[in-house]
Amino acid sequence: MALAGELTRETALVKPKARVFKPVDMPELEYTPGLAKEMAPLYEKVKNVIPSVEWPFFAPYIHAINRLKKERDAVILAHNYQTPEIFHGVADIAGDSLQLAKEATKVEASVIIQCGVHFMAETSKLLNPTKTVLIPDVKAGCSLADSITGADVRLLRETYPGVPIITYVNTSAEVKAESDICCTSSNALKIVESFGVDRVLCIPDEYLAQNIAKQTDVKVIAWKGHCEVHERFTPEELRQYRKDDPNIVIIAHPECPPAVVAEADFSGSTSGMIDWVKKNKPARVVMVTECSMSDNVAVENPDVEFVRPCNLCPHMKRISLKNILDSLVYMREEVTVDPLIAGRARLAVERMINLKN
Ligand code: 13P
Ligand code: SF4
């Protein structure tokens, strides 16, 4: 039986009508003096993170994308790891995984362009089954999402009968469908404790699970998945930053190994890290996370010096202005979720969103 407000399998099986989009021409991408003038205020904002030599290439794309968005009734959701020309140039909503999932429930436009990785686009589709969700590069994956399958979760349920299964939002819809609830790095502790039991499974990010376990009495059973970006940071590297500058502030994402987080002054989700910098305004900070985020935050925090270790997420970096424009012109790549799993996967995401403090 479905709980109040939860979707039943029957509602999940209602297939949206296929939408037909009229073709549009690929816009001219010329950097004319008129365009340069029109785009000058935006360049003024991002000039410290986008070299002037790159701007004549980016500006026509940004202009064309923002015009086409209106024509297509589209909204662009961008993760904090997107590059500054996307984050500051074309995103309507930017944020961490939880914020993007929450914002996806409020979208009024009929088309969502997800500038992030595939599981994020799937989450948007789960929450907007009747809207068209596009991802500019369908190969934008995630090492965490790839580390576990639905069959693995079914096996875990057999191995640990009765133990709640929490899946990180960085998973496929198939994996979400097998779990009791989702979490992100910003609400994982709250969700682990919400069951009121003495042990839970928190999968697939081993390091996130270990970092959460340190903050609670609940036994957190992990899986051996890792983020290929955050696992590369080492405690030695962080100690070297402090040796070089004893006043430096270090903040780290909880997908980093616990020994790395232990060296940091603060640990939080990408938006948690951004808010921390805005609030505390450190003179010099190193954000131990994906590389583009420091650029994006630097734009709004000109008085903070960012030391930038550059670990790039190759999946996030598959998204570019060029393929965002292609998405809008050709209405591709459409993200769909098998209706047989969509209902249960949506439930896991909605339970997370609806969880009260
Ligand atoms: P958050 O934005 O939720 O902190 O997640 C980080 C991440 O790695 C997303 O892929
Ligand atoms: Fe996945 Fe890590 Fe890239 Fe995030 S940064 S999308 S967790 S591989």
mmCIF file of C-alpha atoms and ligand atoms in Angstrom:
data_model
loop_
_atom_site.group_PDB
_atom_site.id
_atom_site.type_symbol
_atom_site.label_atom_id
_atom_site.label_comp_id
_atom_site.label_asym_id
_atom_site.label_seq_id
_atom_site.Cartn_x
_atom_site.Cartn_y
_atom_site.Cartn_z
ATOM 1 C CA MET A 1 0.000 0.000 0.000
ATOM 2 C CA ALA A 2 1.312 3.461 -0.882
ATOM 3 C CA LEU A 3 1.734 6.042 1.888
ATOM 4 C CA ALA A 4 -0.061 9.376 1.505
ATOM 5 C CA GLY A 5 1.550 11.375 -1.290
ATOM 6 C CA GLU A 6 3.612 8.427 -2.505
ATOM 7 C CA LEU A 7 3.290 7.132 -6.015
ATOM 8 C CA THR A 8 1.948 3.707 -6.755
ATOM 9 C CA ARG A 9 3.362 1.418 -9.428
ATOM 10 C CA GLU A 10 0.244 2.138 -11.486
ATOM 11 C CA THR A 11 0.844 5.898 -11.531
ATOM 12 C CA ALA A 12 4.482 5.244 -12.401
ATOM 13 C CA LEU A 13 3.361 3.264 -15.419
ATOM 14 C CA VAL A 14 1.480 6.184 -16.974
ATOM 15 C CA LYS A 15 3.596 6.952 -20.019
ATOM 16 C CA PRO A 16 4.032 10.623 -20.964
ATOM 17 C CA LYS A 17 2.910 11.528 -24.477
ATOM 18 C CA ALA A 18 5.817 11.844 -26.914
ATOM 19 C CA ARG A 19 6.380 15.555 -27.570
ATOM 20 C CA VAL A 20 7.201 16.834 -31.038
ATOM 21 C CA PHE A 21 9.643 19.728 -31.220
ATOM 22 C CA LYS A 22 9.872 21.981 -34.234
ATOM 23 C CA PRO A 23 13.333 22.069 -35.758
ATOM 24 C CA VAL A 24 15.404 25.214 -35.244
ATOM 25 C CA ASP A 25 18.468 26.356 -37.185
ATOM 26 C CA MET A 26 21.901 26.295 -35.579
ATOM 27 C CA PRO A 27 22.482 29.960 -34.587
ATOM 28 C CA GLU A 28 25.331 32.023 -36.062
ATOM 29 C CA LEU A 29 28.225 32.005 -33.613
ATOM 30 C CA GLU A 30 30.049 35.177 -34.514
ATOM 31 C CA TYR A 31 31.707 37.435 -31.945
ATOM 32 C CA THR A 32 30.582 40.767 -33.395
ATOM 33 C CA PRO A 33 31.260 44.183 -31.788
ATOM 34 C CA GLY A 34 27.536 44.375 -30.931
ATOM 35 C CA LEU A 35 27.639 41.025 -29.167
ATOM 36 C CA ALA A 36 30.855 41.959 -27.352
ATOM 37 C CA LYS A 37 29.089 45.080 -26.013
ATOM 38 C CA GLU A 38 25.973 43.179 -24.973
ATOM 39 C CA MET A 39 28.018 40.502 -23.187
ATOM 40 C CA ALA A 40 30.489 42.914 -21.529
ATOM 41 C CA PRO A 41 28.697 43.008 -18.111
ATOM 42 C CA LEU A 42 28.832 39.205 -17.863
ATOM 43 C CA TYR A 43 32.508 39.155 -18.814
ATOM 44 C CA GLU A 44 33.209 41.787 -16.172
ATOM 45 C CA LYS A 45 31.796 39.334 -13.608
ATOM 46 C CA VAL A 46 33.808 36.290 -14.725
ATOM 47 C CA LYS A 47 36.985 37.942 -16.012
ATOM 48 C CA ASN A 48 39.130 36.577 -13.164
ATOM 49 C CA VAL A 49 38.309 32.978 -14.018
ATOM 50 C CA ILE A 50 37.840 33.053 -17.815
ATOM 51 C CA PRO A 51 40.882 34.231 -19.799
ATOM 52 C CA SER A 52 40.125 37.098 -22.232
ATOM 53 C CA VAL A 53 41.442 34.983 -25.103
ATOM 54 C CA GLU A 54 38.679 32.405 -24.491
ATOM 55 C CA TRP A 55 35.804 34.876 -24.159
ATOM 56 C CA PRO A 56 35.253 35.532 -27.908
ATOM 57 C CA PHE A 57 34.705 31.784 -28.276
ATOM 58 C CA PHE A 58 32.358 31.399 -25.272
ATOM 59 C CA ALA A 59 30.283 34.595 -25.618
ATOM 60 C CA PRO A 60 28.392 33.672 -28.847
ATOM 61 C CA TYR A 61 27.515 30.263 -27.374
ATOM 62 C CA ILE A 62 26.264 31.784 -24.117
ATOM 63 C CA HIS A 63 24.178 34.306 -26.058
ATOM 64 C CA ALA A 64 22.702 31.664 -28.365
ATOM 65 C CA ILE A 65 21.942 29.236 -25.520
ATOM 66 C CA ASN A 66 20.179 31.862 -23.435
ATOM 67 C CA ARG A 67 18.045 32.887 -26.437
ATOM 68 C CA LEU A 68 17.184 29.316 -27.430
ATOM 69 C CA LYS A 69 16.300 28.371 -23.857
ATOM 70 C CA LYS A 70 13.320 30.731 -24.056
ATOM 71 C CA GLU A 71 12.263 29.468 -27.461
ATOM 72 C CA ARG A 72 12.377 25.853 -26.235
ATOM 73 C CA ASP A 73 10.748 26.613 -22.861
ATOM 74 C CA ALA A 74 13.823 25.046 -21.263
ATOM 75 C CA VAL A 75 15.566 25.478 -17.942
ATOM 76 C CA ILE A 76 19.223 24.652 -17.283
ATOM 77 C CA LEU A 77 20.109 22.894 -14.019
ATOM 78 C CA ALA A 78 23.868 22.892 -13.396
ATOM 79 C CA HIS A 79 25.937 21.161 -10.736
ATOM 80 C CA ASN A 80 28.535 23.155 -8.786
ATOM 81 C CA TYR A 81 31.305 21.298 -10.691
ATOM 82 C CA GLN A 82 30.363 22.743 -14.064
ATOM 83 C CA THR A 83 32.885 25.135 -15.603
ATOM 84 C CA PRO A 84 32.415 28.890 -14.972
ATOM 85 C CA GLU A 85 31.143 29.704 -18.482
ATOM 86 C CA ILE A 86 28.299 27.221 -17.870
ATOM 87 C CA PHE A 87 27.784 27.933 -14.163
ATOM 88 C CA HIS A 88 27.747 31.735 -14.518
ATOM 89 C CA GLY A 89 26.825 32.015 -18.201
ATOM 90 C CA VAL A 90 23.825 29.798 -18.872
ATOM 91 C CA ALA A 91 22.653 28.018 -15.681
ATOM 92 C CA ASP A 92 19.215 28.999 -14.364
ATOM 93 C CA ILE A 93 19.679 26.958 -11.218
ATOM 94 C CA ALA A 94 23.030 25.801 -9.842
ATOM 95 C CA GLY A 95 23.657 23.774 -6.720
ATOM 96 C CA ASP A 96 24.667 20.543 -5.056
ATOM 97 C CA SER A 97 22.966 17.210 -5.689
ATOM 98 C CA LEU A 98 20.262 17.776 -3.072
ATOM 99 C CA GLN A 99 19.483 21.315 -4.204
ATOM 100 C CA LEU A 100 19.242 20.202 -7.838
ATOM 101 C CA ALA A 101 16.903 17.347 -6.894
ATOM 102 C CA LYS A 102 14.725 19.732 -4.863
ATOM 103 C CA GLU A 103 14.713 22.391 -7.575
ATOM 104 C CA ALA A 104 13.786 19.745 -10.142
ATOM 105 C CA THR A 105 10.467 19.291 -8.316
ATOM 106 C CA LYS A 106 9.630 22.996 -8.836
ATOM 107 C CA VAL A 107 10.526 23.367 -12.503
ATOM 108 C CA GLU A 108 7.748 24.905 -14.589
ATOM 109 C CA ALA A 109 9.461 24.827 -17.988
ATOM 110 C CA SER A 110 8.606 21.837 -20.164
ATOM 111 C CA VAL A 111 12.256 20.969 -20.891
ATOM 112 C CA ILE A 112 15.101 20.418 -18.422
ATOM 113 C CA ILE A 113 18.701 20.481 -19.648
ATOM 114 C CA GLN A 114 20.839 18.777 -17.019
ATOM 115 C CA CYS A 115 24.388 20.066 -16.925
ATOM 116 C CA GLY A 116 25.886 17.427 -14.699
ATOM 117 C CA VAL A 117 26.158 13.679 -14.868
ATOM 118 C CA HIS A 118 23.694 11.013 -15.913
ATOM 119 C CA PHE A 119 22.346 10.055 -12.468
ATOM 120 C CA MET A 120 21.403 13.710 -11.916
ATOM 121 C CA ALA A 121 19.440 13.776 -15.175
ATOM 122 C CA GLU A 122 17.737 10.532 -14.180
ATOM 123 C CA THR A 123 16.785 12.053 -10.823
ATOM 124 C CA SER A 124 15.274 15.058 -12.614
ATOM 125 C CA LYS A 125 13.335 12.722 -14.889
ATOM 126 C CA LEU A 126 12.083 10.686 -11.918
ATOM 127 C CA LEU A 127 10.717 13.859 -10.369
ATOM 128 C CA ASN A 128 9.346 15.185 -13.677
ATOM 129 C CA PRO A 129 8.013 12.163 -15.551
ATOM 130 C CA THR A 130 6.002 14.257 -18.011
ATOM 131 C CA LYS A 131 8.787 16.710 -18.866
ATOM 132 C CA THR A 132 11.529 16.269 -21.441
ATOM 133 C CA VAL A 133 14.895 15.860 -19.712
ATOM 134 C CA LEU A 134 18.004 16.224 -21.846
ATOM 135 C CA ILE A 135 21.666 15.678 -21.033
ATOM 136 C CA PRO A 136 24.198 17.240 -23.424
ATOM 137 C CA ASP A 137 26.430 14.145 -23.282
ATOM 138 C CA VAL A 138 24.811 10.866 -22.380
ATOM 139 C CA LYS A 139 28.252 9.371 -21.566
ATOM 140 C CA ALA A 140 28.667 11.696 -18.558
ATOM 141 C CA GLY A 141 28.749 8.946 -15.922
ATOM 142 C CA CYS A 142 30.108 8.604 -12.394
ATOM 143 C CA SER A 143 32.504 6.085 -10.816
ATOM 144 C CA LEU A 144 30.220 5.786 -7.779
ATOM 145 C CA ALA A 145 27.104 5.123 -9.858
ATOM 146 C CA ASP A 146 29.078 2.536 -11.849
ATOM 147 C CA SER A 147 30.250 0.719 -8.711
ATOM 148 C CA ILE A 148 26.931 -0.982 -7.908
ATOM 149 C CA THR A 149 23.947 -2.573 -9.659
ATOM 150 C CA GLY A 150 20.363 -3.317 -8.682
ATOM 151 C CA ALA A 151 21.283 -7.029 -8.385
ATOM 152 C CA ASP A 152 24.030 -6.109 -5.875
ATOM 153 C CA VAL A 153 21.472 -4.281 -3.730
ATOM 154 C CA ARG A 154 19.046 -7.209 -3.862
ATOM 155 C CA LEU A 155 21.878 -9.451 -2.652
ATOM 156 C CA LEU A 156 22.656 -7.021 0.186
ATOM 157 C CA ARG A 157 18.997 -7.103 1.233
ATOM 158 C CA GLU A 158 19.147 -10.884 1.433
ATOM 159 C CA THR A 159 22.406 -10.735 3.400
ATOM 160 C CA TYR A 160 21.142 -8.093 5.840
ATOM 161 C CA PRO A 161 17.391 -8.788 6.223
ATOM 162 C CA GLY A 162 15.510 -5.942 7.867
ATOM 163 C CA VAL A 163 18.461 -3.502 7.733
ATOM 164 C CA PRO A 164 17.442 -0.219 6.037
ATOM 165 C CA ILE A 165 19.224 0.466 2.751
ATOM 166 C CA ILE A 166 20.212 4.061 2.060
ATOM 167 C CA THR A 167 21.603 4.746 -1.384
ATOM 168 C CA TYR A 168 23.629 7.790 -2.220
ATOM 169 C CA VAL A 169 21.953 9.855 -4.920
ATOM 170 C CA ASN A 170 25.044 9.109 -7.075
ATOM 171 C CA THR A 171 23.462 5.838 -8.262
ATOM 172 C CA SER A 172 21.380 4.653 -11.194
ATOM 173 C CA ALA A 173 17.573 4.670 -11.001
ATOM 174 C CA GLU A 174 17.735 0.864 -10.925
ATOM 175 C CA VAL A 175 19.792 0.980 -7.705
ATOM 176 C CA LYS A 176 17.568 3.678 -6.173
ATOM 177 C CA ALA A 177 14.561 1.472 -6.905
ATOM 178 C CA GLU A 178 16.008 -1.292 -4.711
ATOM 179 C CA SER A 179 16.660 0.994 -1.756
ATOM 180 C CA ASP A 180 14.516 2.403 1.053
ATOM 181 C CA ILE A 181 15.620 6.006 0.731
ATOM 182 C CA CYS A 182 18.267 8.133 -0.972
ATOM 183 C CA CYS A 183 20.719 10.528 0.606
ATOM 184 C CA THR A 184 23.223 13.126 -0.525
ATOM 185 C CA SER A 185 26.366 14.267 1.237
ATOM 186 C CA SER A 186 24.420 17.154 2.791
ATOM 187 C CA ASN A 187 21.748 15.031 4.496
ATOM 188 C CA ALA A 188 23.395 11.592 4.920
ATOM 189 C CA LEU A 189 23.824 11.861 8.714
ATOM 190 C CA LYS A 190 20.197 12.953 9.205
ATOM 191 C CA ILE A 191 18.969 10.082 7.047
ATOM 192 C CA VAL A 192 21.163 7.476 8.742
ATOM 193 C CA GLU A 193 19.726 8.537 12.120
ATOM 194 C CA SER A 194 16.134 8.903 10.869
ATOM 195 C CA PHE A 195 15.417 5.164 11.059
ATOM 196 C CA GLY A 196 16.035 4.945 14.805
ATOM 197 C CA VAL A 197 17.780 1.580 14.399
ATOM 198 C CA ASP A 198 21.258 0.462 15.420
ATOM 199 C CA ARG A 199 22.574 -0.333 11.933
ATOM 200 C CA VAL A 200 21.945 0.740 8.356
ATOM 201 C CA LEU A 201 23.505 0.149 4.969
ATOM 202 C CA CYS A 202 24.786 3.334 3.356
ATOM 203 C CA ILE A 203 25.952 2.544 -0.172
ATOM 204 C CA PRO A 204 27.879 2.728 -2.471
ATOM 205 C CA ASP A 205 30.369 5.396 -1.280
ATOM 206 C CA GLU A 206 32.650 3.699 1.251
ATOM 207 C CA TYR A 207 34.329 6.929 2.333
ATOM 208 C CA LEU A 208 31.087 8.868 2.774
ATOM 209 C CA ALA A 209 29.771 5.987 4.886
ATOM 210 C CA GLN A 210 32.941 5.951 6.997
ATOM 211 C CA ASN A 211 32.881 9.727 7.417
ATOM 212 C CA ILE A 212 29.235 9.588 8.539
ATOM 213 C CA ALA A 213 29.934 6.634 10.865
ATOM 214 C CA LYS A 214 32.363 8.838 12.796
ATOM 215 C CA GLN A 215 29.522 11.234 13.655
ATOM 216 C CA THR A 216 26.911 8.765 14.897
ATOM 217 C CA ASP A 217 26.375 5.743 17.152
ATOM 218 C CA VAL A 218 24.537 3.965 14.336
ATOM 219 C CA LYS A 219 26.647 1.215 12.731
ATOM 220 C CA VAL A 220 27.001 2.160 9.075
ATOM 221 C CA ILE A 221 27.632 -0.754 6.709
ATOM 222 C CA ALA A 222 29.418 0.394 3.557
ATOM 223 C CA TRP A 223 30.076 -0.740 -0.012
ATOM 224 C CA LYS A 224 33.439 -0.429 -1.749
ATOM 225 C CA GLY A 225 32.532 2.316 -4.237
ATOM 226 C CA HIS A 226 34.718 5.408 -4.519
ATOM 227 C CA CYS A 227 34.615 8.749 -6.283
ATOM 228 C CA GLU A 228 37.546 8.731 -8.688
ATOM 229 C CA VAL A 229 38.098 12.453 -8.097
ATOM 230 C CA HIS A 230 38.019 12.591 -4.295
ATOM 231 C CA GLU A 231 39.877 9.319 -3.670
ATOM 232 C CA ARG A 232 42.982 10.884 -5.231
ATOM 233 C CA PHE A 233 43.494 13.386 -2.395
ATOM 234 C CA THR A 234 45.914 12.278 0.334
ATOM 235 C CA PRO A 235 46.442 13.413 3.943
ATOM 236 C CA GLU A 236 50.128 14.094 3.119
ATOM 237 C CA GLU A 237 49.052 16.563 0.436
ATOM 238 C CA LEU A 238 46.855 18.429 2.917
ATOM 239 C CA ARG A 239 49.599 18.456 5.569
ATOM 240 C CA GLN A 240 51.939 19.956 2.973
ATOM 241 C CA TYR A 241 49.471 22.824 2.373
ATOM 242 C CA ARG A 242 49.534 23.579 6.102
ATOM 243 C CA LYS A 243 53.322 23.334 6.221
ATOM 244 C CA ASP A 244 53.578 25.808 3.340
ATOM 245 C CA ASP A 245 51.077 28.185 4.957
ATOM 246 C CA PRO A 246 50.097 27.542 8.617
ATOM 247 C CA ASN A 247 47.193 30.019 8.240
ATOM 248 C CA ILE A 248 45.577 28.245 5.318
ATOM 249 C CA VAL A 249 42.026 26.959 5.769
ATOM 250 C CA ILE A 250 41.252 23.513 4.353
ATOM 251 C CA ILE A 251 37.737 22.334 3.569
ATOM 252 C CA ALA A 252 37.028 18.903 2.139
ATOM 253 C CA HIS A 253 34.155 17.013 0.552
ATOM 254 C CA PRO A 254 33.003 13.888 2.487
ATOM 255 C CA GLU A 255 33.621 11.703 -0.590
ATOM 256 C CA CYS A 256 37.326 12.054 0.367
ATOM 257 C CA PRO A 257 38.953 9.258 2.410
ATOM 258 C CA PRO A 258 38.450 9.728 6.200
ATOM 259 C CA ALA A 259 42.196 10.346 6.682
ATOM 260 C CA VAL A 260 41.867 13.336 4.326
ATOM 261 C CA VAL A 261 38.716 14.670 6.007
ATOM 262 C CA ALA A 262 40.530 14.362 9.365
ATOM 263 C CA GLU A 263 43.090 16.931 8.142
ATOM 264 C CA ALA A 264 40.411 19.445 7.120
ATOM 265 C CA ASP A 265 38.919 22.333 9.112
ATOM 266 C CA PHE A 266 35.458 21.670 7.716
ATOM 267 C CA SER A 267 33.770 18.999 5.637
ATOM 268 C CA GLY A 268 30.476 19.332 3.779
ATOM 269 C CA SER A 269 28.636 18.904 0.500
ATOM 270 C CA THR A 270 29.636 21.144 -2.398
ATOM 271 C CA SER A 271 27.033 23.754 -1.389
ATOM 272 C CA GLY A 272 27.974 23.299 2.272
ATOM 273 C CA MET A 273 31.551 24.177 1.293
ATOM 274 C CA ILE A 274 30.437 27.191 -0.735
ATOM 275 C CA ASP A 275 28.261 28.504 2.123
ATOM 276 C CA TRP A 276 31.124 27.964 4.566
ATOM 277 C CA VAL A 277 33.461 30.132 2.452
ATOM 278 C CA LYS A 278 30.803 32.849 2.019
ATOM 279 C CA LYS A 279 30.166 32.935 5.759
ATOM 280 C CA ASN A 280 33.717 32.612 7.099
ATOM 281 C CA LYS A 281 35.556 34.525 4.370
ATOM 282 C CA PRO A 282 38.975 32.926 4.987
ATOM 283 C CA ALA A 283 41.946 34.847 3.567
ATOM 284 C CA ARG A 284 43.303 31.687 1.878
ATOM 285 C CA VAL A 285 41.433 28.471 1.380
ATOM 286 C CA VAL A 286 41.909 25.169 -0.355
ATOM 287 C CA MET A 287 38.737 23.384 -1.421
ATOM 288 C CA VAL A 288 39.514 19.693 -1.506
ATOM 289 C CA THR A 289 37.064 18.738 -4.226
ATOM 290 C CA GLU A 290 36.548 18.984 -7.965
ATOM 291 C CA CYS A 291 38.593 21.710 -9.563
ATOM 292 C CA SER A 292 35.971 23.926 -11.246
ATOM 293 C CA MET A 293 34.194 24.654 -7.996
ATOM 294 C CA SER A 294 36.895 27.020 -6.744
ATOM 295 C CA ASP A 295 36.596 29.023 -9.982
ATOM 296 C CA ASN A 296 32.828 29.298 -9.564
ATOM 297 C CA VAL A 297 33.066 30.366 -5.922
ATOM 298 C CA ALA A 298 35.958 32.758 -6.599
ATOM 299 C CA VAL A 299 33.689 34.872 -8.833
ATOM 300 C CA GLU A 300 31.488 35.770 -5.861
ATOM 301 C CA ASN A 301 34.289 35.911 -3.263
ATOM 302 C CA PRO A 302 36.934 38.231 -4.707
ATOM 303 C CA ASP A 303 38.575 38.785 -1.310
ATOM 304 C CA VAL A 304 39.284 35.091 -0.748
ATOM 305 C CA GLU A 305 42.402 33.535 -2.259
ATOM 306 C CA PHE A 306 41.767 30.020 -3.542
ATOM 307 C CA VAL A 307 44.586 27.487 -3.707
ATOM 308 C CA ARG A 308 43.423 25.168 -6.453
ATOM 309 C CA PRO A 309 44.516 21.550 -6.540
ATOM 310 C CA CYS A 310 43.146 20.558 -9.919
ATOM 311 C CA ASN A 311 41.440 17.184 -9.747
ATOM 312 C CA LEU A 312 38.931 17.269 -12.587
ATOM 313 C CA CYS A 313 35.894 15.028 -12.891
ATOM 314 C CA PRO A 314 36.170 13.710 -16.461
ATOM 315 C CA HIS A 315 32.426 13.003 -16.494
ATOM 316 C CA MET A 316 31.337 16.488 -15.444
ATOM 317 C CA LYS A 317 33.789 17.875 -18.005
ATOM 318 C CA ARG A 318 31.959 16.132 -20.844
ATOM 319 C CA ILE A 319 29.411 18.952 -20.680
ATOM 320 C CA SER A 320 30.385 21.983 -22.743
ATOM 321 C CA LEU A 321 28.704 25.076 -24.183
ATOM 322 C CA LYS A 322 28.904 23.403 -27.583
ATOM 323 C CA ASN A 323 26.977 20.286 -26.600
ATOM 324 C CA ILE A 324 24.479 22.310 -24.519
ATOM 325 C CA LEU A 325 23.681 24.294 -27.660
ATOM 326 C CA ASP A 326 23.417 21.053 -29.658
ATOM 327 C CA SER A 327 20.985 19.780 -27.015
ATOM 328 C CA LEU A 328 18.734 22.786 -27.506
ATOM 329 C CA VAL A 329 18.898 22.769 -31.281
ATOM 330 C CA TYR A 330 18.448 19.023 -31.802
ATOM 331 C CA MET A 331 16.609 18.231 -28.524
ATOM 332 C CA ARG A 332 19.058 15.501 -27.512
ATOM 333 C CA GLU A 333 20.051 13.340 -25.600
ATOM 334 C CA GLU A 334 16.735 12.520 -24.008
ATOM 335 C CA VAL A 335 16.928 10.742 -20.631
ATOM 336 C CA THR A 336 14.225 8.189 -19.878
ATOM 337 C CA VAL A 337 13.709 5.793 -16.995
ATOM 338 C CA ASP A 338 12.164 2.355 -17.375
ATOM 339 C CA PRO A 339 8.590 2.752 -16.040
ATOM 340 C CA LEU A 340 8.945 -0.565 -14.210
ATOM 341 C CA ILE A 341 11.619 0.902 -11.941
ATOM 342 C CA ALA A 342 10.697 4.597 -12.059
ATOM 343 C CA GLY A 343 7.930 4.411 -9.428
ATOM 344 C CA ARG A 344 10.106 2.761 -6.759
ATOM 345 C CA ALA A 345 13.157 4.896 -7.578
ATOM 346 C CA ARG A 346 11.044 8.062 -7.335
ATOM 347 C CA LEU A 347 9.756 6.957 -3.964
ATOM 348 C CA ALA A 348 13.324 6.659 -2.626
ATOM 349 C CA VAL A 349 14.158 10.190 -3.849
ATOM 350 C CA GLU A 350 10.874 11.675 -2.604
ATOM 351 C CA ARG A 351 11.302 10.110 0.834
ATOM 352 C CA MET A 352 14.643 11.907 1.058
ATOM 353 C CA ILE A 353 13.238 15.242 -0.111
ATOM 354 C CA ASN A 354 10.238 14.995 2.194
ATOM 355 C CA LEU A 355 12.185 13.976 5.285
ATOM 356 C CA LYS A 356 11.605 16.595 7.965
ATOM 357 C CA ASN A 357 14.342 17.645 10.421
HETATM 358 P P1 13P B 1 27.271 17.155 -3.795
HETATM 359 O O1 13P B 1 27.130 18.253 -4.798
HETATM 360 O O2 13P B 1 25.945 16.663 -3.366
HETATM 361 O O3 13P B 1 28.121 17.562 -2.634
HETATM 362 O O4 13P B 1 27.977 15.921 -4.516
HETATM 363 C C1 13P B 1 29.225 15.956 -5.058
HETATM 364 C C2 13P B 1 29.404 15.097 -6.219
HETATM 365 O O5 13P B 1 30.405 14.476 -6.379
HETATM 366 C C3 13P B 1 28.373 15.054 -7.211
HETATM 367 O O6 13P B 1 28.761 14.220 -8.183
HETATM 368 FE FE1 SF4 B 2 30.955 10.938 -9.649
HETATM 369 FE FE2 SF4 B 2 33.082 11.836 -8.341
HETATM 370 FE FE3 SF4 B 2 32.513 12.853 -10.720
HETATM 371 FE FE4 SF4 B 2 30.925 13.387 -8.610
HETATM 372 S S1 SF4 B 2 33.039 14.011 -8.881
HETATM 373 S S2 SF4 B 2 30.259 12.804 -10.665
HETATM 374 S S3 SF4 B 2 31.061 11.471 -7.482
HETATM 375 S S4 SF4 B 2 33.094 10.738 -10.310
#
